[in-house]
PDB file of C-alpha atoms in Angstrom:
ATOM      1  CA  MET A   1      95.022  86.856  73.253  1.00  0.00           C
ATOM      2  CA  LYS A   2      92.694  89.557  74.738  1.00  0.00           C
ATOM      3  CA  LEU A   3      94.226  91.631  77.885  1.00  0.00           C
ATOM      4  CA  ALA A   4      92.044  89.907  80.589  1.00  0.00           C
ATOM      5  CA  LEU A   5      93.150  86.510  79.462  1.00  0.00           C
ATOM      6  CA  MET A   6      97.002  87.879  79.055  1.00  0.00           C
ATOM      7  CA  ILE A   7      96.380  89.114  82.490  1.00  0.00           C
ATOM      8  CA  ARG A   8      94.778  85.892  84.148  1.00  0.00           C
ATOM      9  CA  ALA A   9      97.691  83.847  82.360  1.00  0.00           C
ATOM     10  CA  TYR A  10      99.919  86.700  84.265  1.00  0.00           C
ATOM     11  CA  VAL A  11      98.372  85.923  87.925  1.00  0.00           C
ATOM     12  CA  TRP A  12      97.988  82.338  87.158  1.00  0.00           C
ATOM     13  CA  LEU A  13     101.598  82.083  86.702  1.00  0.00           C
ATOM     14  CA  TYR A  14     102.659  83.393  89.429  1.00  0.00           C
ATOM     15  CA  ASP A  15     100.354  82.191  92.091  1.00  0.00           C
ATOM     16  CA  THR A  16     101.065  78.443  90.359  1.00  0.00           C
ATOM     17  CA  ILE A  17     104.925  78.910  91.068  1.00  0.00           C
ATOM     18  CA  ARG A  18     104.675  81.255  94.177  1.00  0.00           C
ATOM     19  CA  LEU A  19     102.308  78.319  95.789  1.00  0.00           C
ATOM     20  CA  TYR A  20     103.868  75.096  94.701  1.00  0.00           C
ATOM     21  CA  GLY A  21     107.313  75.807  93.150  1.00  0.00           C
ATOM     22  CA  PRO A  22     109.484  75.766  91.998  1.00  0.00           C
ATOM     23  CA  LEU A  23     108.468  73.770  89.156  1.00  0.00           C
ATOM     24  CA  THR A  24     109.928  72.255  86.113  1.00  0.00           C
ATOM     25  CA  ARG A  25     108.288  73.287  82.776  1.00  0.00           C
ATOM     26  CA  ALA A  26     106.939  70.117  82.131  1.00  0.00           C
ATOM     27  CA  MET A  27     105.574  70.550  85.843  1.00  0.00           C
ATOM     28  CA  ILE A  28     103.972  74.037  84.805  1.00  0.00           C
ATOM     29  CA  ASN A  29     102.766  72.994  81.619  1.00  0.00           C
ATOM     30  CA  GLU A  30     100.678  69.659  83.424  1.00  0.00           C
ATOM     31  CA  MET A  31      98.796  72.343  85.268  1.00  0.00           C
ATOM     32  CA  TRP A  32      98.655  75.144  83.098  1.00  0.00           C
ATOM     33  CA  MET A  33      96.773  72.171  80.723  1.00  0.00           C
ATOM     34  CA  ALA A  34      94.368  71.295  83.607  1.00  0.00           C
ATOM     35  CA  GLU A  35      93.313  75.381  83.452  1.00  0.00           C
ATOM     36  CA  GLU A  36      90.799  74.490  80.676  1.00  0.00           C
ATOM     37  CA  SER A  37      89.527  78.484  80.762  1.00  0.00           C
ATOM     38  CA  LEU A  38      93.185  79.563  80.482  1.00  0.00           C
ATOM     39  CA  SER A  39      94.758  76.849  77.852  1.00  0.00           C
ATOM     40  CA  ASN A  40      92.151  75.046  76.095  1.00  0.00           C
ATOM     41  CA  GLY A  41      94.065  71.655  77.298  1.00  0.00           C
ATOM     42  CA  ASN A  42      96.625  73.095  75.248  1.00  0.00           C
ATOM     43  CA  PRO A  43     100.802  73.495  76.297  1.00  0.00           C
ATOM     44  CA  MET A  44     101.921  76.769  76.905  1.00  0.00           C
ATOM     45  CA  PRO A  45     104.644  77.605  74.218  1.00  0.00           C
ATOM     46  CA  ARG A  46     107.902  77.853  75.746  1.00  0.00           C
ATOM     47  CA  GLN A  47     108.106  81.792  73.879  1.00  0.00           C
ATOM     48  CA  THR A  48     104.676  82.171  75.316  1.00  0.00           C
ATOM     49  CA  PHE A  49     105.930  81.629  78.960  1.00  0.00           C
ATOM     50  CA  ASN A  50     109.081  83.433  78.393  1.00  0.00           C
ATOM     51  CA  ASN A  51     107.041  85.930  77.529  1.00  0.00           C
ATOM     52  CA  TYR A  52     105.026  86.120  80.580  1.00  0.00           C
ATOM     53  CA  ARG A  53     107.817  85.900  82.891  1.00  0.00           C
ATOM     54  CA  ASP A  54     108.731  89.359  80.944  1.00  0.00           C
ATOM     55  CA  GLU A  55     105.702  91.175  81.231  1.00  0.00           C
ATOM     56  CA  ILE A  56     105.356  89.999  84.909  1.00  0.00           C
ATOM     57  CA  GLU A  57     108.709  91.266  85.890  1.00  0.00           C
ATOM     58  CA  SER A  58     107.560  94.331  83.553  1.00  0.00           C
ATOM     59  CA  LEU A  59     104.479  95.266  85.370  1.00  0.00           C
ATOM     60  CA  PHE A  60     105.150  93.956  88.686  1.00  0.00           C
ATOM     61  CA  GLY A  61     108.891  93.907  89.186  1.00  0.00           C
ATOM     62  CA  ILE A  62     108.631  90.133  90.218  1.00  0.00           C
ATOM     63  CA  SER A  63     111.210  88.088  88.961  1.00  0.00           C
ATOM     64  CA  ILE A  64     110.407  84.338  87.887  1.00  0.00           C
ATOM     65  CA  ALA A  65     114.012  82.843  87.982  1.00  0.00           C
ATOM     66  CA  CYS A  66     115.577  79.757  87.426  1.00  0.00           C
ATOM     67  CA  ASP A  67     117.520  76.685  88.953  1.00  0.00           C
ATOM     68  CA  LYS A  68     120.411  74.770  88.459  1.00  0.00           C
ATOM     69  CA  GLN A  69     118.128  72.147  88.096  1.00  0.00           C
ATOM     70  CA  TYR A  70     116.144  74.084  85.702  1.00  0.00           C
ATOM     71  CA  ARG A  71     113.137  74.832  88.090  1.00  0.00           C
ATOM     72  CA  TYR A  72     111.165  78.190  88.450  1.00  0.00           C
ATOM     73  CA  TYR A  73     110.571  80.167  91.385  1.00  0.00           C
ATOM     74  CA  ILE A  74     109.690  83.525  92.220  1.00  0.00           C
ATOM     75  CA  GLU A  75     113.368  85.083  93.006  1.00  0.00           C
ATOM     76  CA  ASN A  76     112.284  88.306  94.858  1.00  0.00           C
ATOM     77  CA  GLN A  77     109.367  86.745  96.790  1.00  0.00           C
ATOM     78  CA  ARG A  78     110.648  89.284  99.770  1.00  0.00           C
ATOM     79  CA  LEU A  79     109.499  92.155  97.249  1.00  0.00           C
ATOM     80  CA  ALA A  80     106.264  90.271  96.329  1.00  0.00           C
ATOM     81  CA  GLN A  81     105.227  89.593  99.622  1.00  0.00           C
ATOM     82  CA  ALA A  82     106.387  93.743 101.305  1.00  0.00           C
ATOM     83  CA  SER A  83     103.571  96.400 101.358  1.00  0.00           C
ATOM     84  CA  ARG A  84     105.133  98.133  97.523  1.00  0.00           C
ATOM     85  CA  ILE A  85     102.820  98.446  95.052  1.00  0.00           C
ATOM     86  CA  GLU A  86     104.114  96.129  92.414  1.00  0.00           C
ATOM     87  CA  GLY A  87     103.630  92.938  94.718  1.00  0.00           C
ATOM     88  CA  LEU A  88     100.438  94.424  96.163  1.00  0.00           C
ATOM     89  CA  LEU A  89      98.748  94.492  93.072  1.00  0.00           C
ATOM     90  CA  MET A  90      99.882  90.900  91.637  1.00  0.00           C
ATOM     91  CA  ASN A  91      98.111  90.141  95.464  1.00  0.00           C
ATOM     92  CA  ALA A  92      95.300  92.065  94.538  1.00  0.00           C
ATOM     93  CA  LEU A  93      94.969  90.612  91.025  1.00  0.00           C
ATOM     94  CA  SER A  94      94.854  87.474  92.476  1.00  0.00           C
ATOM     95  CA  ILE A  95      92.232  87.769  94.585  1.00  0.00           C
ATOM     96  CA  ASP A  96      90.183  89.965  92.274  1.00  0.00           C
ATOM     97  CA  LEU A  97      90.668  87.669  89.749  1.00  0.00           C
ATOM     98  CA  THR A  98      89.530  84.111  92.024  1.00  0.00           C
ATOM     99  CA  LEU A  99      86.801  86.150  93.082  1.00  0.00           C
ATOM    100  CA  LEU A 100      85.539  86.894  89.470  1.00  0.00           C
ATOM    101  CA  GLU A 101      85.989  83.183  88.683  1.00  0.00           C
ATOM    102  CA  ASN A 102      83.696  82.678  91.140  1.00  0.00           C
ATOM    103  CA  LYS A 103      81.089  85.081  91.379  1.00  0.00           C
ATOM    104  CA  HIS A 104      78.589  82.333  91.085  1.00  0.00           C
ATOM    105  CA  LEU A 105      79.193  81.881  95.355  1.00  0.00           C
ATOM    106  CA  SER A 106      78.845  85.744  95.413  1.00  0.00           C
ATOM    107  CA  GLU A 107      76.133  85.083  98.351  1.00  0.00           C
ATOM    108  CA  ARG A 108      78.085  83.027 100.225  1.00  0.00           C
ATOM    109  CA  ILE A 109      81.368  85.159  99.403  1.00  0.00           C
ATOM    110  CA  LEU A 110      80.856  88.229 102.278  1.00  0.00           C
ATOM    111  CA  LEU A 111      83.595  91.270 101.456  1.00  0.00           C
ATOM    112  CA  GLU A 112      83.807  94.022 103.977  1.00  0.00           C
ATOM    113  CA  PRO A 113      82.209  97.773 102.954  1.00  0.00           C
ATOM    114  CA  ASN A 114      85.348 100.202 101.499  1.00  0.00           C
ATOM    115  CA  PRO A 115      84.982 103.990 101.868  1.00  0.00           C
ATOM    116  CA  SER A 116      85.161 105.340  98.198  1.00  0.00           C
ATOM    117  CA  ALA A 117      88.376 106.296  97.437  1.00  0.00           C
ATOM    118  CA  GLY A 118      87.782 106.059  93.512  1.00  0.00           C
ATOM    119  CA  THR A 119      86.920 109.163  92.467  1.00  0.00           C
ATOM    120  CA  PHE A 120      89.422 111.345  93.836  1.00  0.00           C
ATOM    121  CA  MET A 121      92.495 108.609  93.458  1.00  0.00           C
ATOM    122  CA  LYS A 122      93.296 109.502  89.487  1.00  0.00           C
ATOM    123  CA  PRO A 123      93.208 113.155  89.577  1.00  0.00           C
ATOM    124  CA  ILE A 124      95.556 113.166  93.223  1.00  0.00           C
ATOM    125  CA  LEU A 125      97.600 110.128  91.474  1.00  0.00           C
ATOM    126  CA  LYS A 126      98.122 112.384  88.052  1.00  0.00           C
ATOM    127  CA  ALA A 127      98.971 115.323  90.081  1.00  0.00           C
ATOM    128  CA  MET A 128     101.615 113.575  91.919  1.00  0.00           C
ATOM    129  CA  SER A 129     103.030 112.209  89.094  1.00  0.00           C
ATOM    130  CA  LYS A 130     103.035 115.890  87.511  1.00  0.00           C
ATOM    131  CA  SER A 131     104.283 117.592  90.313  1.00  0.00           C
ATOM    132  CA  ARG A 132     101.137 119.683  90.353  1.00  0.00           C
ATOM    133  CA  VAL A 133      99.247 121.752  93.172  1.00  0.00           C
ATOM    134  CA  ILE A 134      95.861 120.639  93.654  1.00  0.00           C
ATOM    135  CA  ASP A 135      92.580 122.407  95.693  1.00  0.00           C
ATOM    136  CA  ILE A 136      90.896 120.064  98.114  1.00  0.00           C
ATOM    137  CA  ASP A 137      87.698 120.492  99.777  1.00  0.00           C
ATOM    138  CA  TYR A 138      87.746 118.871 102.356  1.00  0.00           C
ATOM    139  CA  LYS A 139      84.938 118.281 105.734  1.00  0.00           C
ATOM    140  CA  ARG A 140      85.928 116.671 108.671  1.00  0.00           C
ATOM    141  CA  TYR A 141      83.087 114.879 110.576  1.00  0.00           C
ATOM    142  CA  GLU A 142      84.196 117.377 113.439  1.00  0.00           C
ATOM    143  CA  ASP A 143      83.493 120.652 111.409  1.00  0.00           C
ATOM    144  CA  ALA A 144      80.268 122.207 110.285  1.00  0.00           C
ATOM    145  CA  ASP A 145      81.407 123.908 107.048  1.00  0.00           C
ATOM    146  CA  VAL A 146      83.824 121.948 103.954  1.00  0.00           C
ATOM    147  CA  LYS A 147      87.228 123.865 103.953  1.00  0.00           C
ATOM    148  CA  THR A 148      89.434 124.134 101.050  1.00  0.00           C
ATOM    149  CA  HIS A 149      92.758 123.538 101.180  1.00  0.00           C
ATOM    150  CA  ARG A 150      96.272 123.805  99.125  1.00  0.00           C
ATOM    151  CA  VAL A 151      98.380 121.166  98.999  1.00  0.00           C
ATOM    152  CA  GLU A 152     101.536 119.656  97.472  1.00  0.00           C
ATOM    153  CA  PRO A 153     100.665 115.876  97.141  1.00  0.00           C
ATOM    154  CA  TYR A 154     103.151 114.185  98.702  1.00  0.00           C
ATOM    155  CA  CYS A 155     102.158 110.310  99.184  1.00  0.00           C
ATOM    156  CA  MET A 156      99.517 107.841  99.480  1.00  0.00           C
ATOM    157  CA  LYS A 157      98.687 105.614 102.350  1.00  0.00           C
ATOM    158  CA  GLN A 158      96.169 102.985 102.624  1.00  0.00           C
ATOM    159  CA  TYR A 159      94.793 101.983 106.445  1.00  0.00           C
ATOM    160  CA  HIS A 160      92.159 100.087 107.606  1.00  0.00           C
ATOM    161  CA  GLN A 161      90.160  99.800 104.268  1.00  0.00           C
ATOM    162  CA  ARG A 162      90.417 104.365 103.875  1.00  0.00           C
ATOM    163  CA  TRP A 163      93.050 105.747 101.531  1.00  0.00           C
ATOM    164  CA  PHE A 164      95.176 108.775 102.759  1.00  0.00           C
ATOM    165  CA  LEU A 165      96.866 111.945 101.108  1.00  0.00           C
ATOM    166  CA  LEU A 166      99.882 113.413 102.785  1.00  0.00           C
ATOM    167  CA  GLY A 167      99.862 116.852 101.504  1.00  0.00           C
ATOM    168  CA  ARG A 168     102.562 119.875 102.099  1.00  0.00           C
ATOM    169  CA  LYS A 169     100.832 122.790 103.101  1.00  0.00           C
ATOM    170  CA  SER A 170     102.597 126.508 101.854  1.00  0.00           C
ATOM    171  CA  ASP A 171     103.717 127.358 105.518  1.00  0.00           C
ATOM    172  CA  GLY A 172     106.109 123.910 105.203  1.00  0.00           C
ATOM    173  CA  PHE A 173     103.412 122.055 107.211  1.00  0.00           C
ATOM    174  CA  MET A 174     101.883 118.587 105.901  1.00  0.00           C
ATOM    175  CA  ILE A 175      98.573 117.543 106.278  1.00  0.00           C
ATOM    176  CA  LEU A 176      96.719 114.055 106.476  1.00  0.00           C
ATOM    177  CA  LEU A 177      93.214 113.924 104.329  1.00  0.00           C
ATOM    178  CA  ALA A 178      91.191 110.863 103.970  1.00  0.00           C
ATOM    179  CA  LEU A 179      89.890 110.381 100.366  1.00  0.00           C
ATOM    180  CA  ASP A 180      86.558 109.589 102.455  1.00  0.00           C
ATOM    181  CA  ARG A 181      85.704 113.278 103.465  1.00  0.00           C
ATOM    182  CA  MET A 182      86.801 115.021  99.611  1.00  0.00           C
ATOM    183  CA  LYS A 183      84.490 116.493  98.472  1.00  0.00           C
ATOM    184  CA  SER A 184      86.467 117.930  95.166  1.00  0.00           C
ATOM    185  CA  VAL A 185      89.936 117.886  93.835  1.00  0.00           C
ATOM    186  CA  GLU A 186      91.164 120.411  91.851  1.00  0.00           C
ATOM    187  CA  LYS A 187      94.363 120.804  89.958  1.00  0.00           C
ATOM    188  CA  THR A 188      95.950 124.653  89.879  1.00  0.00           C
ATOM    189  CA  GLY A 189      98.409 125.711  87.095  1.00  0.00           C
ATOM    190  CA  GLU A 190     101.497 125.971  90.307  1.00  0.00           C
ATOM    191  CA  HIS A 191     103.975 123.335  90.214  1.00  0.00           C
ATOM    192  CA  PHE A 192     106.039 122.375  92.956  1.00  0.00           C
ATOM    193  CA  THR A 193     109.077 120.131  93.838  1.00  0.00           C
ATOM    194  CA  ILE A 194     109.215 117.282  96.392  1.00  0.00           C
ATOM    195  CA  ASP A 195     111.518 117.214  98.847  1.00  0.00           C
ATOM    196  CA  PRO A 196     114.427 115.208  98.125  1.00  0.00           C
ATOM    197  CA  ALA A 197     115.133 114.196 101.888  1.00  0.00           C
ATOM    198  CA  PHE A 198     111.439 113.311 101.949  1.00  0.00           C
ATOM    199  CA  ASP A 199     110.943 109.195 102.207  1.00  0.00           C
ATOM    200  CA  ALA A 200     107.562 108.114 102.145  1.00  0.00           C
ATOM    201  CA  GLN A 201     108.273 104.861 104.476  1.00  0.00           C
ATOM    202  CA  LYS A 202     110.447 106.643 106.973  1.00  0.00           C
ATOM    203  CA  TYR A 203     107.555 109.413 107.723  1.00  0.00           C
ATOM    204  CA  PHE A 204     105.580 106.932 108.866  1.00  0.00           C
ATOM    205  CA  GLU A 205     108.118 104.286 110.247  1.00  0.00           C
ATOM    206  CA  ASP A 206     107.030 105.648 114.007  1.00  0.00           C
ATOM    207  CA  CYS A 207     103.378 105.858 113.640  1.00  0.00           C
ATOM    208  CA  PHE A 208     100.802 103.127 114.371  1.00  0.00           C
ATOM    209  CA  GLY A 209      98.485 103.972 111.606  1.00  0.00           C
ATOM    210  CA  VAL A 210      97.931 107.791 110.369  1.00  0.00           C
ATOM    211  CA  VAL A 211      97.890 109.554 113.071  1.00  0.00           C
ATOM    212  CA  LEU A 212     101.045 112.450 113.247  1.00  0.00           C
ATOM    213  CA  ASP A 213     100.754 113.614 116.536  1.00  0.00           C
ATOM    214  CA  GLN A 214     104.143 115.115 116.297  1.00  0.00           C
ATOM    215  CA  ARG A 215     104.205 116.074 120.062  1.00  0.00           C
ATOM    216  CA  LYS A 216     104.585 112.164 121.224  1.00  0.00           C
ATOM    217  CA  GLU A 217     108.081 111.156 120.710  1.00  0.00           C
ATOM    218  CA  ALA A 218     108.609 107.349 119.737  1.00  0.00           C
ATOM    219  CA  GLU A 219     109.473 105.032 122.435  1.00  0.00           C
ATOM    220  CA  ARG A 220     109.944 101.348 123.632  1.00  0.00           C
ATOM    221  CA  ILE A 221     106.721 100.122 124.476  1.00  0.00           C
ATOM    222  CA  VAL A 222     106.503  96.515 125.711  1.00  0.00           C
ATOM    223  CA  ILE A 223     102.730  94.637 125.977  1.00  0.00           C
ATOM    224  CA  ARG A 224     101.691  91.252 127.618  1.00  0.00           C
ATOM    225  CA  ALA A 225      99.598  89.816 125.489  1.00  0.00           C
ATOM    226  CA  PHE A 226      96.949  86.478 127.048  1.00  0.00           C
ATOM    227  CA  GLY A 227      95.730  83.290 126.493  1.00  0.00           C
ATOM    228  CA  THR A 228      95.240  83.118 122.710  1.00  0.00           C
ATOM    229  CA  GLU A 229      96.681  86.588 121.894  1.00  0.00           C
ATOM    230  CA  PRO A 230     100.220  86.031 121.043  1.00  0.00           C
ATOM    231  CA  GLN A 231      99.219  84.087 118.271  1.00  0.00           C
ATOM    232  CA  TYR A 232      97.651  86.735 116.791  1.00  0.00           C
ATOM    233  CA  LEU A 233     100.161  89.102 117.332  1.00  0.00           C
ATOM    234  CA  ARG A 234     102.819  86.760 115.972  1.00  0.00           C
ATOM    235  CA  ASP A 235     100.469  86.290 112.318  1.00  0.00           C
ATOM    236  CA  LEU A 236      99.538  90.116 112.297  1.00  0.00           C
ATOM    237  CA  LYS A 237     102.310  92.353 113.999  1.00  0.00           C
ATOM    238  CA  LEU A 238     100.569  95.219 115.081  1.00  0.00           C
ATOM    239  CA  HIS A 239     104.124  97.441 114.508  1.00  0.00           C
ATOM    240  CA  HIS A 240     107.175  96.595 111.775  1.00  0.00           C
ATOM    241  CA  SER A 241     109.059  97.178 115.298  1.00  0.00           C
ATOM    242  CA  GLN A 242     107.309  94.388 117.124  1.00  0.00           C
ATOM    243  CA  ARG A 243     109.821  91.746 118.434  1.00  0.00           C
ATOM    244  CA  GLU A 244     108.382  88.886 121.309  1.00  0.00           C
ATOM    245  CA  ILE A 245     110.838  89.736 124.162  1.00  0.00           C
ATOM    246  CA  ALA A 246     109.218  86.396 126.942  1.00  0.00           C
ATOM    247  CA  VAL A 247     106.833  83.406 126.659  1.00  0.00           C
ATOM    248  CA  GLY A 248     105.157  82.683 129.830  1.00  0.00           C
ATOM    249  CA  ASP A 249     102.964  80.042 130.942  1.00  0.00           C
ATOM    250  CA  ASP A 250      99.687  82.002 129.820  1.00  0.00           C
ATOM    251  CA  TYR A 251     100.913  84.875 128.176  1.00  0.00           C
ATOM    252  CA  SER A 252     103.390  86.831 125.963  1.00  0.00           C
ATOM    253  CA  ASP A 253     105.304  90.027 125.930  1.00  0.00           C
ATOM    254  CA  PHE A 254     106.039  92.097 122.956  1.00  0.00           C
ATOM    255  CA  GLU A 255     108.384  94.935 122.335  1.00  0.00           C
ATOM    256  CA  LEU A 256     107.620  97.924 120.110  1.00  0.00           C
ATOM    257  CA  TYR A 257     109.134 101.380 119.433  1.00  0.00           C
ATOM    258  CA  LEU A 258     106.553 103.858 118.259  1.00  0.00           C
ATOM    259  CA  ARG A 259     104.994 106.771 119.072  1.00  0.00           C
ATOM    260  CA  PRO A 260     102.150 106.186 121.828  1.00  0.00           C
ATOM    261  CA  THR A 261      99.230 107.973 119.309  1.00  0.00           C
ATOM    262  CA  LEU A 262      95.254 107.626 119.709  1.00  0.00           C
ATOM    263  CA  ASP A 263      94.830 105.460 117.136  1.00  0.00           C
ATOM    264  CA  PHE A 264      97.498 102.996 118.532  1.00  0.00           C
ATOM    265  CA  GLU A 265      95.504 103.543 122.546  1.00  0.00           C
ATOM    266  CA  GLY A 266      92.382 102.577 120.571  1.00  0.00           C
ATOM    267  CA  LYS A 267      93.999  99.825 118.920  1.00  0.00           C
ATOM    268  CA  LEU A 268      94.946  98.525 122.618  1.00  0.00           C
ATOM    269  CA  MET A 269      91.553  99.442 124.259  1.00  0.00           C
ATOM    270  CA  GLU A 270      90.250  97.080 121.719  1.00  0.00           C
ATOM    271  CA  ARG A 271      91.861  93.971 122.725  1.00  0.00           C
ATOM    272  CA  GLY A 272      90.198  94.482 126.319  1.00  0.00           C
ATOM    273  CA  ASP A 273      91.366  92.301 129.029  1.00  0.00           C
ATOM    274  CA  ARG A 274      93.540  90.378 126.528  1.00  0.00           C
ATOM    275  CA  ILE A 275      96.754  93.181 126.169  1.00  0.00           C
ATOM    276  CA  LYS A 276      98.161  94.822 129.057  1.00  0.00           C
ATOM    277  CA  VAL A 277     100.402  97.761 129.123  1.00  0.00           C
ATOM    278  CA  LEU A 278     103.697  97.386 130.807  1.00  0.00           C
ATOM    279  CA  GLU A 279     105.694  99.708 129.812  1.00  0.00           C
ATOM    280  CA  PRO A 280     105.973 103.174 129.811  1.00  0.00           C
ATOM    281  CA  GLN A 281     104.133 104.037 132.910  1.00  0.00           C
ATOM    282  CA  HIS A 282     102.154 106.890 131.525  1.00  0.00           C
ATOM    283  CA  LEU A 283     100.636 104.301 128.922  1.00  0.00           C
ATOM    284  CA  ALA A 284      99.680 102.226 131.146  1.00  0.00           C
ATOM    285  CA  GLU A 285      98.192 104.481 133.247  1.00  0.00           C
ATOM    286  CA  LYS A 286      95.884 105.999 130.045  1.00  0.00           C
ATOM    287  CA  ILE A 287      94.511 103.076 128.882  1.00  0.00           C
ATOM    288  CA  ARG A 288      93.768 102.399 133.112  1.00  0.00           C
ATOM    289  CA  GLU A 289      91.579 105.097 133.336  1.00  0.00           C
ATOM    290  CA  LYS A 290      90.237 105.074 129.606  1.00  0.00           C
ATOM    291  CA  HIS A 291      89.467 101.277 130.890  1.00  0.00           C
ATOM    292  CA  LYS A 292      87.717 102.329 134.418  1.00  0.00           C
ATOM    293  CA  SER A 293      85.395 105.310 131.851  1.00  0.00           C
ATOM    294  CA  SER A 294      84.082 102.416 129.594  1.00  0.00           C
ATOM    295  CA  VAL A 295      83.422 100.425 132.632  1.00  0.00           C
ATOM    296  CA  LYS A 296      81.491 103.652 134.321  1.00  0.00           C
ATOM    297  CA  LEU A 297      79.421 104.340 131.672  1.00  0.00           C
ATOM    298  CA  TYR A 298      77.624 100.352 132.034  1.00  0.00           C
ATOM    299  CA  GLU A 299      77.751 101.316 135.262  1.00  0.00           C
ATOM    300  CA  GLU A 300      75.954 104.290 135.315  1.00  0.00           C
ATOM    301  CA  THR A 301      73.365 103.278 132.667  1.00  0.00           C
TER     302      THR A 301
END
């Protein structure tokens, strides 16, 4: 079977068990034969089924296990759904293949444009893998000239359809660079050893997005959401620390623990009159003043 077809088969098996499982082999076979573009109407041999299970675990770290009733299920469902590369890859492949199969609907499927990161992602990841220092020509929006940064590539993070590289400079300070603002990436002959205490997940733990403002300390923040906004916040948390602490007639209060950086302030502003900051007072006052400035702009017009 060609590689593209095999990947489609892996994704189909994962999706089918994830959506409809636990399933017996007979149930999986019935669904497989109905998927004629993959099966040609033929059943999936047991050996092929087991090979697919092995490959899914090898490639994506997702295990398809069997219970005492001989039904198959996703054993590490939490891993498959978490923001880990294995689960994200499988879910991304599932979406991409679904879109590809329905490309005849392209004029009726609207996607968000993404700034390009593909040009420099491969050399950066290669440098990370080989522990090589890289030189990056970079132009910030507010700068007139291109600047060169020599960094040890520590980790990459995606945020709002953009990819960012966290790099360590020779002075020990960390710098965050957007891939779509890079003009060139060149490897050097210099090797580096990553700090064994570095934990990418922990490094961004108190951040809302990617703004690394070390001047701000993480603190308890309480916001009140009105109308239907609580439902949105329950479905899509603002931050992993978010938890609901009170429910009223037309509002809910949520507690978060993070650094109130510029990007977080922007998110609160974006929600307009649907969110109010209750604590801390300094943040509530800052958002209030920002709203007043926004109103003033319209009054001046």
